Short mmCIF file of C-alpha atoms and ligand atoms in Angstrom, two decimals:
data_model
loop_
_atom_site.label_atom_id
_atom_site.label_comp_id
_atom_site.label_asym_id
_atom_site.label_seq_id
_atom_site.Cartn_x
_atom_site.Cartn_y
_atom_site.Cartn_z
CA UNK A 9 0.00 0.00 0.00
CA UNK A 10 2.56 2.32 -1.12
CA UNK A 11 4.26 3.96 1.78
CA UNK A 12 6.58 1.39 2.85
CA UNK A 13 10.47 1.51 3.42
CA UNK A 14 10.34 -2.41 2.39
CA UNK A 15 11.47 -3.15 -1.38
CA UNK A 16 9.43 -4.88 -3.85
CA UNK A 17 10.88 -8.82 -3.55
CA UNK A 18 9.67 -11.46 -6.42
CA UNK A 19 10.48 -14.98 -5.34
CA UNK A 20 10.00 -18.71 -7.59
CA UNK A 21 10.98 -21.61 -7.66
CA UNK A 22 11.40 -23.70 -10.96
CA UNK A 23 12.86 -27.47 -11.64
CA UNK A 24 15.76 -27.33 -13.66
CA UNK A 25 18.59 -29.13 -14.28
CA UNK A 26 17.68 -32.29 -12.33
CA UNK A 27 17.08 -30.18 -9.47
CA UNK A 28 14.80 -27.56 -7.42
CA UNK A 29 15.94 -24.02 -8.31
CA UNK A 30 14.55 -21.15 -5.90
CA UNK A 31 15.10 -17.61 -7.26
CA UNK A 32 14.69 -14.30 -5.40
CA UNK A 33 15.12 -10.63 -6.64
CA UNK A 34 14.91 -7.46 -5.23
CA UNK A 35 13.45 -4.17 -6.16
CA UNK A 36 11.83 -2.62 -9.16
CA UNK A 37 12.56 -5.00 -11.64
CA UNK A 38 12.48 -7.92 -9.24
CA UNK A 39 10.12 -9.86 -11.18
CA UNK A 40 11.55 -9.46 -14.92
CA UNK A 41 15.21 -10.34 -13.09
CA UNK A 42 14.07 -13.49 -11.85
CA UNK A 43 12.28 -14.57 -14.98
CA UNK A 44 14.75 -13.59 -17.35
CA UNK A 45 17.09 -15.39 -15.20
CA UNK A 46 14.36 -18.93 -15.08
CA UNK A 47 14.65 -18.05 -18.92
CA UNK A 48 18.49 -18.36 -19.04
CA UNK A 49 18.62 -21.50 -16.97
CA UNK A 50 15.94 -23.22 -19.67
CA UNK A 51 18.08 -22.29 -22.47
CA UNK A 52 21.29 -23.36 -20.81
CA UNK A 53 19.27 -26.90 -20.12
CA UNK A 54 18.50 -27.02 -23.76
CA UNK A 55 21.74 -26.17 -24.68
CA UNK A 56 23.62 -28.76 -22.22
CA UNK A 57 21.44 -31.83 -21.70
CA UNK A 58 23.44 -35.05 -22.05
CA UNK A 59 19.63 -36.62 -22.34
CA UNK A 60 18.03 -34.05 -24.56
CA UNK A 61 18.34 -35.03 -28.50
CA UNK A 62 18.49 -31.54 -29.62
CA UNK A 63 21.37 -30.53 -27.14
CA UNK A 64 24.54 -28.83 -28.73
CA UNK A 65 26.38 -31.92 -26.14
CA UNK A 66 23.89 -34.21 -27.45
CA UNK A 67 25.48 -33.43 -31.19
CA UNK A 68 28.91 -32.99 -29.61
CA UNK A 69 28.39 -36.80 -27.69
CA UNK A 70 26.91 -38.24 -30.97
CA UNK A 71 29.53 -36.85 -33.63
CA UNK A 72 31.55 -40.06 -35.12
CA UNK A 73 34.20 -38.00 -34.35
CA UNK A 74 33.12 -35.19 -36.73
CA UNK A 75 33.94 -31.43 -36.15
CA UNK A 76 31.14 -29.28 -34.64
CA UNK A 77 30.69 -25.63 -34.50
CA UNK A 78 30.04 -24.74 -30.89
CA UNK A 79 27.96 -22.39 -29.29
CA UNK A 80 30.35 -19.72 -26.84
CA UNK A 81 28.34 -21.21 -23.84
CA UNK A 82 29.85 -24.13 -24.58
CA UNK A 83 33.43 -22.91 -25.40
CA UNK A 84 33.62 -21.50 -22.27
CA UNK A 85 33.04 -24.18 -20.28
CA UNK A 86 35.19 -25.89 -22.03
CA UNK A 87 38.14 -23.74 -21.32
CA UNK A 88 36.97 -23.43 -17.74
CA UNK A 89 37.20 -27.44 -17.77
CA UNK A 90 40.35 -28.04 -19.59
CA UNK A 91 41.91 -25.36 -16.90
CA UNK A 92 41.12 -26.99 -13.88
CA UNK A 93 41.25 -30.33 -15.69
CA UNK A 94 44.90 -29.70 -15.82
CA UNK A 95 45.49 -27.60 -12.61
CA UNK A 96 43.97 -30.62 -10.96
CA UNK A 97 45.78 -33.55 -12.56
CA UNK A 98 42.54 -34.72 -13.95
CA UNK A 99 40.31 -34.78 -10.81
CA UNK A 100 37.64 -33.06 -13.01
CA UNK A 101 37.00 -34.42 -16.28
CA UNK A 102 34.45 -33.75 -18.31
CA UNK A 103 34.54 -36.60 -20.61
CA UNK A 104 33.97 -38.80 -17.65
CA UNK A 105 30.29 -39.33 -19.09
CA UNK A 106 30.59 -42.89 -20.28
CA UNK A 107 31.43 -43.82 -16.65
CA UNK A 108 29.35 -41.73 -15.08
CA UNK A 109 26.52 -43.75 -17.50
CA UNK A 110 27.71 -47.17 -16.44
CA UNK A 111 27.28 -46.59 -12.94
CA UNK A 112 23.43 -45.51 -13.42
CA UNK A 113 23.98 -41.38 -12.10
CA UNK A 114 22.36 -39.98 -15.13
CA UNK A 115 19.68 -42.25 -15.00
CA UNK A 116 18.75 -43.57 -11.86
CA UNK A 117 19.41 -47.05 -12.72
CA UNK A 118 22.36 -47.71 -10.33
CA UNK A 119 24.75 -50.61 -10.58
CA UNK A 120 28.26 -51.45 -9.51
CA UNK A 121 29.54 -51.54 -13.54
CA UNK A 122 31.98 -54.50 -13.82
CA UNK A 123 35.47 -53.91 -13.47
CA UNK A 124 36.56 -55.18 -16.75
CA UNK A 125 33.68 -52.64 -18.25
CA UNK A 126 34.93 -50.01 -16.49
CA UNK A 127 38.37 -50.33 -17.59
CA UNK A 128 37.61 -50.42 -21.16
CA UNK A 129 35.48 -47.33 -20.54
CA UNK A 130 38.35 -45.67 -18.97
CA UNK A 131 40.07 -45.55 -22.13
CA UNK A 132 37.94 -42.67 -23.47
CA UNK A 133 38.15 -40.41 -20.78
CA UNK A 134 40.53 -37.82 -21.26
CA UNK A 135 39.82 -34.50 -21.02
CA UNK A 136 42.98 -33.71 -23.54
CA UNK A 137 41.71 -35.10 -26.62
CA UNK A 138 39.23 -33.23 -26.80
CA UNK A 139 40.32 -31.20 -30.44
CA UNK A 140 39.65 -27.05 -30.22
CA UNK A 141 39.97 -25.11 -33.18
CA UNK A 142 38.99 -21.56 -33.43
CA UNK A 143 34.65 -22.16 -32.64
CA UNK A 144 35.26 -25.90 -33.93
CA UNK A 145 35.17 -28.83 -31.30
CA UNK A 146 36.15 -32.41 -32.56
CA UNK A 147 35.51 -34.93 -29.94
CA UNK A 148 37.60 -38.58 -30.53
CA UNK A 149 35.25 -41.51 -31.12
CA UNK A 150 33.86 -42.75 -28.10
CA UNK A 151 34.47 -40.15 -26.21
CA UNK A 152 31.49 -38.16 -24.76
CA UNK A 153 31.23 -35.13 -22.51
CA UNK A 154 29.18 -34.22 -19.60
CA UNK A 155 29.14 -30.57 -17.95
CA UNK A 156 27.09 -32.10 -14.73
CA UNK A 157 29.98 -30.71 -12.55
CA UNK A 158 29.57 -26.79 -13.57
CA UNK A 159 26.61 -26.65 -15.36
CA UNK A 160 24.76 -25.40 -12.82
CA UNK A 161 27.69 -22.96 -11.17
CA UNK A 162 28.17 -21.64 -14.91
CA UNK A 163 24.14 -20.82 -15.13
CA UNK A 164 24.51 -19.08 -11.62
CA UNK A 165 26.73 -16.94 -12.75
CA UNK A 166 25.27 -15.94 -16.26
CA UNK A 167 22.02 -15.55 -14.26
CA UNK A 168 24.01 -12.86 -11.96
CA UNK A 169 25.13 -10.84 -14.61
CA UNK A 170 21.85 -10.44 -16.98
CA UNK A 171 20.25 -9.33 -13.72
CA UNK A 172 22.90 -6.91 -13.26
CA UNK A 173 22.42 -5.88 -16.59
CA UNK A 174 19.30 -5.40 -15.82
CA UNK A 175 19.94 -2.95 -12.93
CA UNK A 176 19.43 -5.40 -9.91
CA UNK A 177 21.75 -5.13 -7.06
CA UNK A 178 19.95 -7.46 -4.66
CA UNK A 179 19.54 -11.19 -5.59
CA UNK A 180 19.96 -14.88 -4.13
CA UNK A 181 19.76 -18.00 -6.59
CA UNK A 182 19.68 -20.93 -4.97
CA UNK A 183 20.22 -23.75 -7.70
CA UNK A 184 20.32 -26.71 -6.13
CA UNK A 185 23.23 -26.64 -3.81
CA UNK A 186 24.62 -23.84 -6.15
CA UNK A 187 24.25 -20.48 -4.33
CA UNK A 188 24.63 -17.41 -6.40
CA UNK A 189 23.99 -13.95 -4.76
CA UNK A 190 23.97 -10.70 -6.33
CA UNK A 191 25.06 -7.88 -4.20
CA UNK A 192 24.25 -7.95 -1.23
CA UNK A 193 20.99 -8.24 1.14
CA UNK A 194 18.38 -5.42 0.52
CA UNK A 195 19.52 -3.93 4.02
CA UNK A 196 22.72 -4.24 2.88
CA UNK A 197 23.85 -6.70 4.67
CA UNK A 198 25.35 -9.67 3.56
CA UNK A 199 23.59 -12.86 2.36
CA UNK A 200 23.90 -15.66 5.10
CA UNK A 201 24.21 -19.21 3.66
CA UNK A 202 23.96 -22.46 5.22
CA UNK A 203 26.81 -24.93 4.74
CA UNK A 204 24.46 -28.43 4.62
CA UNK A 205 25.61 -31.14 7.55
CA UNK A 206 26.27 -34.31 5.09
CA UNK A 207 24.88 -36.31 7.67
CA UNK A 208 21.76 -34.66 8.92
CA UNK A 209 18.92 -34.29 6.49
CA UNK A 210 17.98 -31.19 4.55
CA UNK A 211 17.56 -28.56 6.92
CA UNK A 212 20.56 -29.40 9.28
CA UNK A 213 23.74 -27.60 8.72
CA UNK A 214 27.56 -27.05 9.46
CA UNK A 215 27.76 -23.58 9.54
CA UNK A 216 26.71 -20.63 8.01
CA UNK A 217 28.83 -18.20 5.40
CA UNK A 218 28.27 -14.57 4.67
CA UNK A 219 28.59 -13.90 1.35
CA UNK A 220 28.37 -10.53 -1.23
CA UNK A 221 28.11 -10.66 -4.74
CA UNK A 222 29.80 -13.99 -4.49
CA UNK A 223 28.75 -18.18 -5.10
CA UNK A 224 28.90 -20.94 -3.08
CA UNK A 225 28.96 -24.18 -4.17
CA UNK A 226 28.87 -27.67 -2.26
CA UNK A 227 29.71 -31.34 -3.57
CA UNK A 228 29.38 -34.14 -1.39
CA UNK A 229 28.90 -37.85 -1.29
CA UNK A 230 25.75 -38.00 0.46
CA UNK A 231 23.82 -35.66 -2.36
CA UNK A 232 22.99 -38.40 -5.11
CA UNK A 233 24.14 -42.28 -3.14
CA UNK A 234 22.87 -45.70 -3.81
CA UNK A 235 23.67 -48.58 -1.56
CA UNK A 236 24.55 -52.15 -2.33
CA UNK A 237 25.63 -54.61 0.11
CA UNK A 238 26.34 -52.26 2.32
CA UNK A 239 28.48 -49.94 0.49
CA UNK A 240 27.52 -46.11 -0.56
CA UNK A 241 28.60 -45.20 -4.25
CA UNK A 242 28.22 -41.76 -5.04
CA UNK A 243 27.82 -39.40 -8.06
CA UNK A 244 31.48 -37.69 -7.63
CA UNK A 245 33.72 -40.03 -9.28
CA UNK A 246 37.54 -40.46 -9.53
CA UNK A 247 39.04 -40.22 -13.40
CA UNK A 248 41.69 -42.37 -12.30
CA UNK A 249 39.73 -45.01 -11.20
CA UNK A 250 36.31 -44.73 -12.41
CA UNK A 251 34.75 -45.08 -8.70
CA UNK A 252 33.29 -43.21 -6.61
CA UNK A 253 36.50 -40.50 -5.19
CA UNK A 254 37.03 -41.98 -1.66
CA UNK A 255 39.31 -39.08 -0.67
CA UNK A 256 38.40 -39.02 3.01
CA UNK A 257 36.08 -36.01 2.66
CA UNK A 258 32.30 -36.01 2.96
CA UNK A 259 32.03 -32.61 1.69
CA UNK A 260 33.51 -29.36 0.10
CA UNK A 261 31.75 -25.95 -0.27
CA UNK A 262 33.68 -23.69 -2.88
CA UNK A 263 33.48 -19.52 -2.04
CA UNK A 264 34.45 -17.56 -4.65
CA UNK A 265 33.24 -15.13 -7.71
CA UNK A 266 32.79 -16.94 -10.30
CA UNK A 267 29.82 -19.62 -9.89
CA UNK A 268 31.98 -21.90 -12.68
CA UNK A 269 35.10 -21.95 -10.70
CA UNK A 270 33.32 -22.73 -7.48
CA UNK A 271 31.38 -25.48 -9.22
CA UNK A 272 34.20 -27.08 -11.06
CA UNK A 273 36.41 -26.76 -7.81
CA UNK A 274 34.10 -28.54 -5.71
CA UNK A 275 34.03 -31.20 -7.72
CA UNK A 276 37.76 -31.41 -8.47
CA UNK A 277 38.85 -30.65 -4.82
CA UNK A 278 36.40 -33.48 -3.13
CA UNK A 279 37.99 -35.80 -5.48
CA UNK A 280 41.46 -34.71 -4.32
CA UNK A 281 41.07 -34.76 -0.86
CA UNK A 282 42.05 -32.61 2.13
CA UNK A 283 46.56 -32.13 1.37
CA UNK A 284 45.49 -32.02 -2.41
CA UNK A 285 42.78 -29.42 -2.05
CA UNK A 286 44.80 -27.32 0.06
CA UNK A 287 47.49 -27.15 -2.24
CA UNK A 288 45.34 -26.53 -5.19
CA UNK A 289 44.12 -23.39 -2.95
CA UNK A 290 48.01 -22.16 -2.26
CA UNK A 291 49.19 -22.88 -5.79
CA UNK A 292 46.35 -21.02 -7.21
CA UNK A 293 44.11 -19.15 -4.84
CA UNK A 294 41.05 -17.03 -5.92
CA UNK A 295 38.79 -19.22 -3.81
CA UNK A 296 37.90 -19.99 -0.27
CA UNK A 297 36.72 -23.16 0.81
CA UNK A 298 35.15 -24.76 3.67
CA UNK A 299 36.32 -28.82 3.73
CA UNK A 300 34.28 -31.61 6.06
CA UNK A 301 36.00 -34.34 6.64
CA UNK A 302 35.72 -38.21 7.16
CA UNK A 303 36.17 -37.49 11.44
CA UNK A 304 33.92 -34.02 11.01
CA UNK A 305 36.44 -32.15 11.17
CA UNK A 306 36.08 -28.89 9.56
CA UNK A 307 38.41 -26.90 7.77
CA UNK A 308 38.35 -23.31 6.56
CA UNK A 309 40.85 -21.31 4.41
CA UNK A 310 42.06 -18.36 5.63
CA UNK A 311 39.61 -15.80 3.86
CA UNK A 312 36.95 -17.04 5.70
CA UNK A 313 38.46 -16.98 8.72
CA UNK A 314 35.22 -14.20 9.40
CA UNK A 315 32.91 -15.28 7.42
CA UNK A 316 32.19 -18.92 8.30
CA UNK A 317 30.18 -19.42 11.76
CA UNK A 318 30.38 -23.07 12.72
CA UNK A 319 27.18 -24.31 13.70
CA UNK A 320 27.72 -25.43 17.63
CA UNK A 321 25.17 -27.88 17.53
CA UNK A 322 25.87 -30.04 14.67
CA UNK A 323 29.18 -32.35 16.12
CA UNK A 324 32.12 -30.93 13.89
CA UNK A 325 35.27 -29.64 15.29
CA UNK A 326 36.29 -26.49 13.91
CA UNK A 327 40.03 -26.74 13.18
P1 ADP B 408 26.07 -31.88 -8.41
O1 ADP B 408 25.67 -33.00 -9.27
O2 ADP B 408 25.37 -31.85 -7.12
O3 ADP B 408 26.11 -30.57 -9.12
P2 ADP B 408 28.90 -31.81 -8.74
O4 ADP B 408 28.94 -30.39 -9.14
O5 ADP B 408 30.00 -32.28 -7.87
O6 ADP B 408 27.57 -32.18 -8.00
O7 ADP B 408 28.88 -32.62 -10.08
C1 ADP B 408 28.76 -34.01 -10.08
C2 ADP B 408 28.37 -34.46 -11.46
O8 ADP B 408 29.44 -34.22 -12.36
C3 ADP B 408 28.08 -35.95 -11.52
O9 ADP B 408 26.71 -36.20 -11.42
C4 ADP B 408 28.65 -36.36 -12.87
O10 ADP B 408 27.69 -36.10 -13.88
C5 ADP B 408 29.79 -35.41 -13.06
N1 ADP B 408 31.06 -35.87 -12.48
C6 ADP B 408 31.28 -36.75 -11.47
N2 ADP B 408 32.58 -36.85 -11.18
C7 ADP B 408 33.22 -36.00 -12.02
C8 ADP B 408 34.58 -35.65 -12.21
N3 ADP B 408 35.56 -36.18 -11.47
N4 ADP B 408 34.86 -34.75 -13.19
C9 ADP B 408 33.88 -34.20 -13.95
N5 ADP B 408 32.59 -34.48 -13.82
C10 ADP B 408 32.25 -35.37 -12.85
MG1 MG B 409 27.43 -29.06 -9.55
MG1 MG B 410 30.68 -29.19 -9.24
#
């Protein structure tokens, strides 16, 4: 009713990706931020389906090994993959797909693939051979790509800057475990964001981060699982042995500006493990991270040594 020191907000929430997607917007153009933005995420999904016949991956994935012309979406995240691909020693690797396939994640049929099958699947998964030239992308016969580890960082991010295009300086995306903010909180404040406790179920958490104008991004074993005999195989797998990544870590949440690079390292850094993620984050810095271990044991890096509040109640150690 007009006089009222409270700014328009325009909230939804949309299924995308393979997962819930809650959008909220601030201000004037509130609403046309968050729909452009659900508009941007569908054409992304079209775009990078591994499922979806018309998908510019679909084409790539079903090539004989012909050259395609590529869309700059997907030349980006190519070059974002290839980077930390190599920085990473092949932790992350998007041609992991065939594997990925065996072992039932992109459908829902899980299995433990036989070891002998996995092997010979192993033999296409290199990130490397993947031929660039100029907008051109040649992918080697059998070999087929997946962008399930930044897919939904990279739309975070492309989300955050059409809605600062369009003039709004006070959003939170929450993409399924990908959290992208814009700005900061309408008060100005920042965004608080809860760090998920791997164990506990949805609304039980870690700790909480502050963030501004940044993304957070969490990987972890116990967010797509299957049991057999006993054993829990998750959806983060190790290139080197086409398993689940049994690195001693049950989770990683990536801080940093770009929703690709926090996506990407979350991935690559759970399959590493505590020493190698730490290292990754000395060589190369430009992220913070917050790392749960096997014992729940947490550990921070030193840029959020005042932005991460550890949840007291939850049983980790802060360290
Ligand atoms: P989420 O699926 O919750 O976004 P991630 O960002 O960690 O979690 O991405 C995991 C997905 O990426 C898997 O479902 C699979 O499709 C793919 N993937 C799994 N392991 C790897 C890996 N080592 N490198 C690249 N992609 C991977
Ligand atoms: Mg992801
Ligand atoms: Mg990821």
């Amino acid at each position: 009713s007009g006089c009222t020191s409270q700014p328009e907000e325009y909230s939804r929430d949309t299924f995308a990706m393979d997962t819930i997607m809650s959008l909220s917007a601030y201000g004037p153009k509130a609403q046309d931020g968050v729909e452009a933005a659900i508009g941007e995420i569908n054409r992304l999904q079209k775009l990078l389906s591994v499922t979806d016949e018309d998908s510019e991956v679909w084409k790539l994935n079903h090539g004989n090994g012909a050259p395609l012309s590529v869309s700059e979406d997907t030349r980006t995240l190519l070059d974002a993959a290839a980077q930390m691909g190599e920085r990473s020693g092949g932790a992350l690797d998007v041609t992991l797909y065939p594997v990925t396939r065996a072992w039932g994640f992109t459908t829902g049929s899980y299995q433990v693939p036989d070891p002998a099958v996995l092997q010979e699947l192993l033999t296409h998964v290199d990130y490397r051979a993947i031929l660039r030239e100029g907008d051109t992308v040649t992918l080697p016969q059998g070999t087929e790509i997946d962008f399930g580890a930044l897919a939904k960082g990279y739309a975070g991010e492309r989300c955050a800057l059409l809605m600062k295009d369009m003039g709004i300086t006070s959003a939170l995306l929450s993409l399924g475990g990908n959290i992208q903010t814009v700005g900061a909180k309408p008060d100005g404040s920042p965004w608080r964001v809860l760090v998920q406790d791997p164990k506990g179920d949805g609304g039980d958490y870690v700790g909480t981060l502050e963030l501004v104008d940044q993304a957070a991004v969490t990987s972890g074993g116990y967010q797509r699982y299957f049991e057999e005999d006993g054993v829990r195989y998750w959806h983060i797998i190790d290139p080197a042995t086409g398993a689940p990544a049994r690195s001693g870590l049950q989770s990683v949440t990536i801080v940093g500006t770009s929703g690709t690079a926090c996506d990407g390292l979350s991935t690559a850094l759970f399959v590493l493990g505590r020493d190698g993620a730490v290292n990754y984050w000395r060589q190369y810095g430009g992220f913070e991270a917050v790392l749960v271990d096997d014992s729940d044991t947490v550990w921070i890096t030193a840029g959020l040594a005042d932005k991460f509040t550890l949840n007291n109640d939850a049983g980790y150690t802060l360290r």
